Tab-separated table of N, CA and C in Angstrom:
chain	number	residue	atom	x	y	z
Q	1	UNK	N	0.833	-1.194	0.000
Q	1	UNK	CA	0.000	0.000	0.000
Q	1	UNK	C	0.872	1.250	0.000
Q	2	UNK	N	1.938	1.459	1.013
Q	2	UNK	CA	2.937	2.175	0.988
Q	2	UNK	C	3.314	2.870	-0.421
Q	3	UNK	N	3.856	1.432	-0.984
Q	3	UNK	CA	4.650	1.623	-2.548
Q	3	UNK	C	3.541	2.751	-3.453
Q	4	UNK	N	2.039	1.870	-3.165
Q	4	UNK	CA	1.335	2.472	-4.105
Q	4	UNK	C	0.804	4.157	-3.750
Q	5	UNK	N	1.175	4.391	-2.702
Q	5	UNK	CA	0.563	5.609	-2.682
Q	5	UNK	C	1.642	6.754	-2.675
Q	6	UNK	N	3.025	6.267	-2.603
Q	6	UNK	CA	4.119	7.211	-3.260
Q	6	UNK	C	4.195	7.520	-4.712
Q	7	UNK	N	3.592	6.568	-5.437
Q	7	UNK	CA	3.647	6.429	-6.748
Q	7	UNK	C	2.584	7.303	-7.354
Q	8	UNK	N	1.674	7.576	-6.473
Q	8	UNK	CA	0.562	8.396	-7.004
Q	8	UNK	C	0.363	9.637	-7.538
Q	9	UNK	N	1.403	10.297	-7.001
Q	9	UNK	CA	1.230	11.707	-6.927
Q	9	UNK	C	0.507	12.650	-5.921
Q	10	UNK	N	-0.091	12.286	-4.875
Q	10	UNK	CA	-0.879	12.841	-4.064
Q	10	UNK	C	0.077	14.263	-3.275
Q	11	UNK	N	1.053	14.187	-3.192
Q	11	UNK	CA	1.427	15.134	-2.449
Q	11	UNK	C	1.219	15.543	-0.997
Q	12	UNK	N	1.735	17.162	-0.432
Q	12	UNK	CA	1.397	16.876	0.624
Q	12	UNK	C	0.378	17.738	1.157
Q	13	UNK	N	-0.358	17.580	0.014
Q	13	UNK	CA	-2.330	18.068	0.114
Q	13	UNK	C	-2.532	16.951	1.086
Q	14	UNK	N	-2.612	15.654	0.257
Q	14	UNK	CA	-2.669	14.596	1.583
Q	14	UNK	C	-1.886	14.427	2.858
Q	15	UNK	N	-0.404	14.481	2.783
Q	15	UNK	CA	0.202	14.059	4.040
Q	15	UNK	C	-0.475	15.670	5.312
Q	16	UNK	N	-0.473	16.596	4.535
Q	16	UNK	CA	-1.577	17.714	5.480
Q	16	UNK	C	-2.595	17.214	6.417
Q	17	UNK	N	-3.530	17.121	5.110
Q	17	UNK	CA	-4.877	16.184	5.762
Q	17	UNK	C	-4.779	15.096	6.699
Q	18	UNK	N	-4.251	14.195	5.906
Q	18	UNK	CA	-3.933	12.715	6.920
Q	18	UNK	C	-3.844	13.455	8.262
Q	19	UNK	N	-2.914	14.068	8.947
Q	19	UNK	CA	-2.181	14.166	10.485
Q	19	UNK	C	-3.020	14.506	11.214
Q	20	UNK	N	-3.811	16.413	10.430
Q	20	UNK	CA	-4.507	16.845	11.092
Q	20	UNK	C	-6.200	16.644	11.286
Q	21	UNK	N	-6.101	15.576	9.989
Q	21	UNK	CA	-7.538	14.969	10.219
Q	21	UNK	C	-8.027	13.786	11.200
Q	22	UNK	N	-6.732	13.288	11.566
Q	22	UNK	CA	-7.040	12.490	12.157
Q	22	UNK	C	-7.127	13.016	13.542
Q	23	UNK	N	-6.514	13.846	13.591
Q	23	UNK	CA	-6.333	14.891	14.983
Q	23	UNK	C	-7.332	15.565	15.810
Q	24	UNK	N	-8.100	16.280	14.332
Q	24	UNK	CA	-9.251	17.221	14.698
Q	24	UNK	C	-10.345	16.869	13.766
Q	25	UNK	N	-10.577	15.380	13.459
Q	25	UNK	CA	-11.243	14.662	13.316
Q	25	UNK	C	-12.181	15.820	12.232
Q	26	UNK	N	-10.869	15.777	10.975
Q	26	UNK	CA	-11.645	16.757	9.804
Q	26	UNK	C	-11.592	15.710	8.705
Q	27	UNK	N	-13.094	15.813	8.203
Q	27	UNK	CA	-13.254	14.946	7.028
Q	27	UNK	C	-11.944	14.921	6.051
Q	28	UNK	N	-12.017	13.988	5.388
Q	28	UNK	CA	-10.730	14.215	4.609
Q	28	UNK	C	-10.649	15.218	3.186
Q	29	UNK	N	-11.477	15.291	2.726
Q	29	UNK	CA	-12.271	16.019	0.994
Q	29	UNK	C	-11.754	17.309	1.781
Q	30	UNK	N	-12.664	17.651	2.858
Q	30	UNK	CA	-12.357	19.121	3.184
Q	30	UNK	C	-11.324	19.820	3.433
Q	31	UNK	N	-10.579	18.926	4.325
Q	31	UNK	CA	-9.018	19.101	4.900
Q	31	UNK	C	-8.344	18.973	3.737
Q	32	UNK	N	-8.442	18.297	2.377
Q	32	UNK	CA	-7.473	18.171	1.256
Q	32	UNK	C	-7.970	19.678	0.376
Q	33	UNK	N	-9.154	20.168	0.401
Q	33	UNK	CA	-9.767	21.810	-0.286
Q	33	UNK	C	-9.027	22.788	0.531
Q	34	UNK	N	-9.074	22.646	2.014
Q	34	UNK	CA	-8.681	23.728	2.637
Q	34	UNK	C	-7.398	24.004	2.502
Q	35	UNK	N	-6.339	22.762	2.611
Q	35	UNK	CA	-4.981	22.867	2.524
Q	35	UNK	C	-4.660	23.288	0.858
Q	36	UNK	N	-5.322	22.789	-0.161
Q	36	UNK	CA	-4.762	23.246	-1.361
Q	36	UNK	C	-4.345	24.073	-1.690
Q	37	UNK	N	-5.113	25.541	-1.257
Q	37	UNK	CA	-4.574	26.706	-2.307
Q	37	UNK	C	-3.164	27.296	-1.248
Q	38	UNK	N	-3.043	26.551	-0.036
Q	38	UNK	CA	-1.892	26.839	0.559
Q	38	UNK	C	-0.435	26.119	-0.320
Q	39	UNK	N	-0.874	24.568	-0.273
Q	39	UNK	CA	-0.250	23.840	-1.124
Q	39	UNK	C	0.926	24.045	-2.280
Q	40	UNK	N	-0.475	24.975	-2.758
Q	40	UNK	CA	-0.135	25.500	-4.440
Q	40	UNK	C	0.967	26.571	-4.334
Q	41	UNK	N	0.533	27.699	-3.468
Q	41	UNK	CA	1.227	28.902	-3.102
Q	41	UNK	C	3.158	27.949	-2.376
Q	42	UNK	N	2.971	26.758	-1.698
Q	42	UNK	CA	4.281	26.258	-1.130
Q	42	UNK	C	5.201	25.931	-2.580
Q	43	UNK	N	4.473	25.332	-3.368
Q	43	UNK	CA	5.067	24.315	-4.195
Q	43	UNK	C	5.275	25.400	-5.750
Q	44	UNK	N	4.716	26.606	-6.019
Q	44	UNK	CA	4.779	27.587	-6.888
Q	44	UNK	C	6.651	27.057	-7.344
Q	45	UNK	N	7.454	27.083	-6.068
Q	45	UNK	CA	8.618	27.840	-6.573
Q	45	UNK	C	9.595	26.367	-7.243
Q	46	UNK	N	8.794	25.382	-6.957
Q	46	UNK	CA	9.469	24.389	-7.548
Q	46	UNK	C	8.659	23.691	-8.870
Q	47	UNK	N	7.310	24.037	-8.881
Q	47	UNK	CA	6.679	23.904	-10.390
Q	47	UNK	C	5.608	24.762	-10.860
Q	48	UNK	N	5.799	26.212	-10.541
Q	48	UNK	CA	5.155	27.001	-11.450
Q	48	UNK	C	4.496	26.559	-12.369
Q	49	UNK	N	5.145	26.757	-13.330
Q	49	UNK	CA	4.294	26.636	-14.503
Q	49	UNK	C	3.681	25.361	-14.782
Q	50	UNK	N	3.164	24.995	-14.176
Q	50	UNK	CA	2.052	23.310	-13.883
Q	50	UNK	C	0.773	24.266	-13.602
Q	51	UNK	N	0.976	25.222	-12.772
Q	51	UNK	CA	-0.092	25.800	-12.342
Q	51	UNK	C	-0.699	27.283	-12.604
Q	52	UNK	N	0.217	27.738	-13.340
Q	52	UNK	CA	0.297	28.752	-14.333
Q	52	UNK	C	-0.413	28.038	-15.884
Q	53	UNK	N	-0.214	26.988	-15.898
Q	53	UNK	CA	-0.862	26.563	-17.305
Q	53	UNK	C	-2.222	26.425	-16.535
Q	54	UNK	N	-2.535	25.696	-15.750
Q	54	UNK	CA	-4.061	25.566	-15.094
Q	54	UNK	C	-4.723	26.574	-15.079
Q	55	UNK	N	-4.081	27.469	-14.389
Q	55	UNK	CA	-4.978	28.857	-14.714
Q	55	UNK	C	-5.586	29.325	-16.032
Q	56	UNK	N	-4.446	29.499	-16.679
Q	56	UNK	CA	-4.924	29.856	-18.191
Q	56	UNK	C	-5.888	28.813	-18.987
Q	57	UNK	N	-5.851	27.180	-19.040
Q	57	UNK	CA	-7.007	26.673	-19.144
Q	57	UNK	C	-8.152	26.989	-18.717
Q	58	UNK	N	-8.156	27.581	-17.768
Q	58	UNK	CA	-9.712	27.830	-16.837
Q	58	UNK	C	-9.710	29.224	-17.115
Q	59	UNK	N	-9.258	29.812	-18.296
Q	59	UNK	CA	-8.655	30.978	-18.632
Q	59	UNK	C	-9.284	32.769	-17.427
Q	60	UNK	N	-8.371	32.688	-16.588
Q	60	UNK	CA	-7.990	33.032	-15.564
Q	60	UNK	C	-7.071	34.419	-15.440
Q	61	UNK	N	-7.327	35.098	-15.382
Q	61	UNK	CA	-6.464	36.448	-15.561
Q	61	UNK	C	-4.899	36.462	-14.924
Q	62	UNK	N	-4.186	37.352	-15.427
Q	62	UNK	CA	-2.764	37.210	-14.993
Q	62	UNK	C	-1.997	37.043	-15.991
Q	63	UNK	N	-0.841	38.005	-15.838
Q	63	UNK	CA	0.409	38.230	-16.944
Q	63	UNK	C	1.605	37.834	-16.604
Q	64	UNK	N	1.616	37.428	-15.445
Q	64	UNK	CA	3.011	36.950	-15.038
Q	64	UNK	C	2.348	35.505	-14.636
Q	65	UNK	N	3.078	34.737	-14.222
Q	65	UNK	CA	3.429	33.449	-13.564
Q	65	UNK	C	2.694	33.496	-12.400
Q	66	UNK	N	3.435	34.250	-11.398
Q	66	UNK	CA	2.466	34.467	-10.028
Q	66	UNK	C	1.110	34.896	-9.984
Q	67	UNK	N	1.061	36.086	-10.918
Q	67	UNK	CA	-0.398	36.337	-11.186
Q	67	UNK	C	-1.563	35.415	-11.488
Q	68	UNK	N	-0.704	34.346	-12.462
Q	68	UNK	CA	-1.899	33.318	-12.488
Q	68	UNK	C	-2.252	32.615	-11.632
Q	69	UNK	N	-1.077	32.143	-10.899
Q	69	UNK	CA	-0.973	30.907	-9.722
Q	69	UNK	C	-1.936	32.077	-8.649
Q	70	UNK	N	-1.773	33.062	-8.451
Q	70	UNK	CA	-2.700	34.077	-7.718
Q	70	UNK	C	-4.460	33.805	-8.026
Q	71	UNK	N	-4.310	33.904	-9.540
Q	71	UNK	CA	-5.655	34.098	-9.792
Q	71	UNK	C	-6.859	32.348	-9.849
Q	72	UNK	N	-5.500	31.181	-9.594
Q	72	UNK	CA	-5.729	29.973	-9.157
Q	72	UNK	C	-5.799	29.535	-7.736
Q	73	UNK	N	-5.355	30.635	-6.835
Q	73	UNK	CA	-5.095	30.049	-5.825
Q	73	UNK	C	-7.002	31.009	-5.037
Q	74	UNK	N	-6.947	32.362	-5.618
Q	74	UNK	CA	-7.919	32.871	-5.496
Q	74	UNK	C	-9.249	32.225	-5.660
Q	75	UNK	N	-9.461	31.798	-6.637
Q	75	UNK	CA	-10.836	30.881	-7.609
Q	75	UNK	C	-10.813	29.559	-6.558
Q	76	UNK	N	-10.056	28.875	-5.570
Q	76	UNK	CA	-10.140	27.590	-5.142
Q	76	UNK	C	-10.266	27.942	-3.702
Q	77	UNK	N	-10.086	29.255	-3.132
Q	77	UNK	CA	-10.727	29.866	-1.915
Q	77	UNK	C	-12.210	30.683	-2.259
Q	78	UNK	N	-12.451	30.820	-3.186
Q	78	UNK	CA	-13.838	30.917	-3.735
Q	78	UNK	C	-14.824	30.309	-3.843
Q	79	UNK	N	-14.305	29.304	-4.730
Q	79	UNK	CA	-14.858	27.738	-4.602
Q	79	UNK	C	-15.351	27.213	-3.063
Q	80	UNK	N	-14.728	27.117	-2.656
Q	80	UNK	CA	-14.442	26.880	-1.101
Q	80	UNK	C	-15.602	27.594	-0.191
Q	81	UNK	N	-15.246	28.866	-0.512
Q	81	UNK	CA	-16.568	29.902	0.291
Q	81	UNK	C	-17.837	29.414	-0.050
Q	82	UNK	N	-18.389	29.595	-1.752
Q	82	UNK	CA	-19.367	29.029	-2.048
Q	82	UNK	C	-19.595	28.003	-1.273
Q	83	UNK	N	-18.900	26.878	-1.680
Q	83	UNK	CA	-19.403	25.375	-0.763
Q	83	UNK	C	-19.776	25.487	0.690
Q	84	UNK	N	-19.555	26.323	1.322
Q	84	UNK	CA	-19.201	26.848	2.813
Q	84	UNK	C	-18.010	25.775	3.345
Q	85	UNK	N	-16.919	25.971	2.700
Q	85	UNK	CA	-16.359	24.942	3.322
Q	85	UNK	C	-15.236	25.883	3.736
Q	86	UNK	N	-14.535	25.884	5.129
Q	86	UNK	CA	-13.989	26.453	6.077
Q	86	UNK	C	-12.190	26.927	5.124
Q	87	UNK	N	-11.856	28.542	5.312
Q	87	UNK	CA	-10.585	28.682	4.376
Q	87	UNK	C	-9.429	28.494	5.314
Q	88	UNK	N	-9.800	28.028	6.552
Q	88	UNK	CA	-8.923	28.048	8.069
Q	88	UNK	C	-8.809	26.865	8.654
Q	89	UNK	N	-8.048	26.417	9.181
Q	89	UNK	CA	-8.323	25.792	11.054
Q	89	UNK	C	-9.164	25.901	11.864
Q	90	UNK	N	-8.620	27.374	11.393
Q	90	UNK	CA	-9.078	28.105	12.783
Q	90	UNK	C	-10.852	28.189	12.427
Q	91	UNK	N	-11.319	28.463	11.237
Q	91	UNK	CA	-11.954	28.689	10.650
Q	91	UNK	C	-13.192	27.499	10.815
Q	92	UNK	N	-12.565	26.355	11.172
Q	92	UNK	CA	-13.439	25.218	10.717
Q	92	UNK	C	-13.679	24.451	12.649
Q	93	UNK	N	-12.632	25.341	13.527
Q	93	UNK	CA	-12.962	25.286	14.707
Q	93	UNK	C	-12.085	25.044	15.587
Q	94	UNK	N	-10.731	24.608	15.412
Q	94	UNK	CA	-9.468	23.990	15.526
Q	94	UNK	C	-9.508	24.911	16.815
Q	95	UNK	N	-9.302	24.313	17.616
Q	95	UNK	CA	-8.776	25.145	18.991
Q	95	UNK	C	-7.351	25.872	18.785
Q	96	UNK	N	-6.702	26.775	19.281
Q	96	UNK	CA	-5.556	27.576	18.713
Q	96	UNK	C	-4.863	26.403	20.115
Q	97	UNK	N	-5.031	26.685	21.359
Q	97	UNK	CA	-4.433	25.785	22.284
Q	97	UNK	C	-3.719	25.149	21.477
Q	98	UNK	N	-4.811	23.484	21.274
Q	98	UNK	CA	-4.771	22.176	20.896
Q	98	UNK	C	-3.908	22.118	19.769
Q	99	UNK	N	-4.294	23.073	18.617
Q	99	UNK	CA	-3.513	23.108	17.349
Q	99	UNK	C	-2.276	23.679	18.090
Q	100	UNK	N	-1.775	24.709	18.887
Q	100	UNK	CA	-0.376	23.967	19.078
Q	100	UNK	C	0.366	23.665	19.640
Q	101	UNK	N	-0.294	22.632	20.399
Q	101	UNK	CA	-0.261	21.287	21.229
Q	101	UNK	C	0.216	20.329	20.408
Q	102	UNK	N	-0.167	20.304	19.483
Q	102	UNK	CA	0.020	18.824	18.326
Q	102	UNK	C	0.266	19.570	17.098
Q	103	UNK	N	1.265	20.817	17.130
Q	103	UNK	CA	1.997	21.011	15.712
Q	103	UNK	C	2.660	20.215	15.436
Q	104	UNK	N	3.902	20.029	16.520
Q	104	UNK	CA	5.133	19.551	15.950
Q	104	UNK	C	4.685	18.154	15.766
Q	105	UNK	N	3.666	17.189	16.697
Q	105	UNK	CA	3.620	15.968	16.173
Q	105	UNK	C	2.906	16.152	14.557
Q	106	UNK	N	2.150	16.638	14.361
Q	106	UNK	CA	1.750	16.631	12.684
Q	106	UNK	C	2.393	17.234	11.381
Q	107	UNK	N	3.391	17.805	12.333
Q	107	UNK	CA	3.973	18.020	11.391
Q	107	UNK	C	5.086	17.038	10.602
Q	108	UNK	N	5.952	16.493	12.247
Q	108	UNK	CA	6.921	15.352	12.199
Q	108	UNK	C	5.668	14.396	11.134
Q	109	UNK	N	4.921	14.178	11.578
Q	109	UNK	CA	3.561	13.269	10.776
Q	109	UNK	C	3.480	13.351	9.402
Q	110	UNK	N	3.437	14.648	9.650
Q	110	UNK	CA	3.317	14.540	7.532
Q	110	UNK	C	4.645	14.525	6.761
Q	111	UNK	N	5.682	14.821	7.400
Q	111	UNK	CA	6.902	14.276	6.860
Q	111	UNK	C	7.050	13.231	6.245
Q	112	UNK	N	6.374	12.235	7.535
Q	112	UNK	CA	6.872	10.734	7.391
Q	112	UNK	C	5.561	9.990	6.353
Q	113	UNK	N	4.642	10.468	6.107
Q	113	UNK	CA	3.837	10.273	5.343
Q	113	UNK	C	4.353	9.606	4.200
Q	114	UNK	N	3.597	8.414	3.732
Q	114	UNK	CA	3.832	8.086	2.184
Q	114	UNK	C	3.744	9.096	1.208
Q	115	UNK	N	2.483	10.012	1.373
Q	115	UNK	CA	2.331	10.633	0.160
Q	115	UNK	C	3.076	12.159	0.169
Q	116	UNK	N	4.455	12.140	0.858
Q	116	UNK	CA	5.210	13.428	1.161
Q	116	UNK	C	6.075	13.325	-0.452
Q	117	UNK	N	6.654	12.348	-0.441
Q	117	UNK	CA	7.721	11.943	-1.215
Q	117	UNK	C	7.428	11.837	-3.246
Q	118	UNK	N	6.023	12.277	-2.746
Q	118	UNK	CA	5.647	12.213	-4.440
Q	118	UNK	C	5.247	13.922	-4.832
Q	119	UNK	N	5.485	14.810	-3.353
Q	119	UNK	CA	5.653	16.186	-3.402
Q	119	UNK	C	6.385	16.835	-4.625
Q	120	UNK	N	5.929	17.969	-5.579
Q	120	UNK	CA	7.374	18.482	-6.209
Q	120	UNK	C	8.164	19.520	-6.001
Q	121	UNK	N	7.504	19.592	-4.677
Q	121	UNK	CA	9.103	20.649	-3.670
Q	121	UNK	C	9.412	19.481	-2.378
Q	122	UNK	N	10.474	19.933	-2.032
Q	122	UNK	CA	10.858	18.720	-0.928
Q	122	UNK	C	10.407	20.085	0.363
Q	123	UNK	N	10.097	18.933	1.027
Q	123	UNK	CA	9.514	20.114	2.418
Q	123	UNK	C	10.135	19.528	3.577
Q	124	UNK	N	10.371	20.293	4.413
Q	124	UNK	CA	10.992	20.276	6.113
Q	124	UNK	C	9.938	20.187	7.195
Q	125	UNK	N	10.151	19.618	8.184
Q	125	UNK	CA	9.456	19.697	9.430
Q	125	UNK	C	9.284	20.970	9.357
Q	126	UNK	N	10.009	22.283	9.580
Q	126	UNK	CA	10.082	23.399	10.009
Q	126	UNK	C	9.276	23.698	8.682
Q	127	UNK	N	8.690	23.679	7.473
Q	127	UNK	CA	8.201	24.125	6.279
Q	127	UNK	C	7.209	23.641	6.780
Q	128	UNK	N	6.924	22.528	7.033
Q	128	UNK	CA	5.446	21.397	7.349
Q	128	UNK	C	5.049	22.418	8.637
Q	129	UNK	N	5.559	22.703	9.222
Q	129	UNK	CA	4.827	23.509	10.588
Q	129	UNK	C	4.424	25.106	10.031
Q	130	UNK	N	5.378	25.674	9.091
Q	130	UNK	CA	4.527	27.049	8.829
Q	130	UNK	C	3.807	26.741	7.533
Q	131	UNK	N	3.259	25.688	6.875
Q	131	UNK	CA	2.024	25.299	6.704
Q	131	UNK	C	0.910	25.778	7.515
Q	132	UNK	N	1.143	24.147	8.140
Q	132	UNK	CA	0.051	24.410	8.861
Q	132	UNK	C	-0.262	25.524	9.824
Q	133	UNK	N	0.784	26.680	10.287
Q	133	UNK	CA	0.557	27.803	10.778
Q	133	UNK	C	-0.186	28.622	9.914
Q	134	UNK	N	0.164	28.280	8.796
Q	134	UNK	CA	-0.436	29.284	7.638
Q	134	UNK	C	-1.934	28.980	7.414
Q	135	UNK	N	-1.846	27.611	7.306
Q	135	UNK	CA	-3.623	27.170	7.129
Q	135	UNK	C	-4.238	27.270	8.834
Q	136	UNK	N	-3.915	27.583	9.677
Q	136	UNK	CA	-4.366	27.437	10.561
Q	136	UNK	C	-4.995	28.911	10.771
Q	137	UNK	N	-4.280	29.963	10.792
Q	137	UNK	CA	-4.349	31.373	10.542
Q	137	UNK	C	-5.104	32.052	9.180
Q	138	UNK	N	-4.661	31.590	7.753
Q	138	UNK	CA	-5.768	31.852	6.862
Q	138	UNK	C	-4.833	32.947	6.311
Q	139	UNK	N	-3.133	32.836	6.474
Q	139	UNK	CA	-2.265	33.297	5.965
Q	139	UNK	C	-1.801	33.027	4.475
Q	140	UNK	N	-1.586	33.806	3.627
Q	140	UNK	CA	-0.698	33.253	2.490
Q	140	UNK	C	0.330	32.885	2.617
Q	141	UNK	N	1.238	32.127	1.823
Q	141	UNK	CA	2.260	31.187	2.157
Q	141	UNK	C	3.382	31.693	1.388
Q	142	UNK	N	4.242	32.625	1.753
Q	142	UNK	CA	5.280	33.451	1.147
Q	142	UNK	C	6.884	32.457	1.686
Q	143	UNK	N	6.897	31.381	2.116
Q	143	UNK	CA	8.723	30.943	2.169
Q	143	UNK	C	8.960	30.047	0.839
């Protein structure tokens, strides 16, 4: 099972979800929407233009690179609102305490995750924690 879910591509939209869903007992669909457009904004600097072409399929405003990945990352916190589905942690109820009480274990967590390693930026404990600081807060993701 291992093998097969490195092979997938899932990234660490999933190894996100996985830790803290199991944590704060967040469905998984939602926890993989909420973490995305953070995701996208982490992983920009190692495959841009994957997501710069997405935009422009969904033909999406923006003249630069970032602009698009902007105007993609925008449209999937939109998405999101519509659905009422939570753009936070904090948002969806996450105690600030508790969340960080059990950073560093979810974070160490999603490291070790199968589906870290099919990531196309390599990420750190210390990256995996201002993640989830970032999704927890409802911050954009500028490292």
């Amino acid at each position: 099972m291992r093998e097969w879910l490195s092979r997938t591509g899932f990234g660490i939209v999933h190894s996100l979800s996985h830790k803290s869903g199991a944590i704060f007992n967040i469905p998984h669909g939602l926890a993989n929407a909420l973490y995305l457009p953070y995701v996208i904004d982490f992983n920009k600097k190692a495959d841009g233009s994957r997501f710069a072409d997405i935009a422009k399929m969904l033909d999406l405003s923006g003249n630069t690179e970032d602009e698009l990945i902007d105007s993609l990352t925008d449209l999937l916190r939109r998405l999101n609102k519509s659905l009422n589905l939570p753009l936070s942690l904090q948002e969806f109820g996450v105690n600030e305490s508790e969340f960080e009480k059990q950073l560093d274990r979810m974070a160490a967590g999603a490291i070790e995750d199968p589906c870290t390693s099919s990531n196309p930026r390599e990420v750190s404990v210390e990256e995996m924690k201002k993640l989830y600081i970032a999704a927890f807060k409802g911050e954009k993701v500028t490292f």
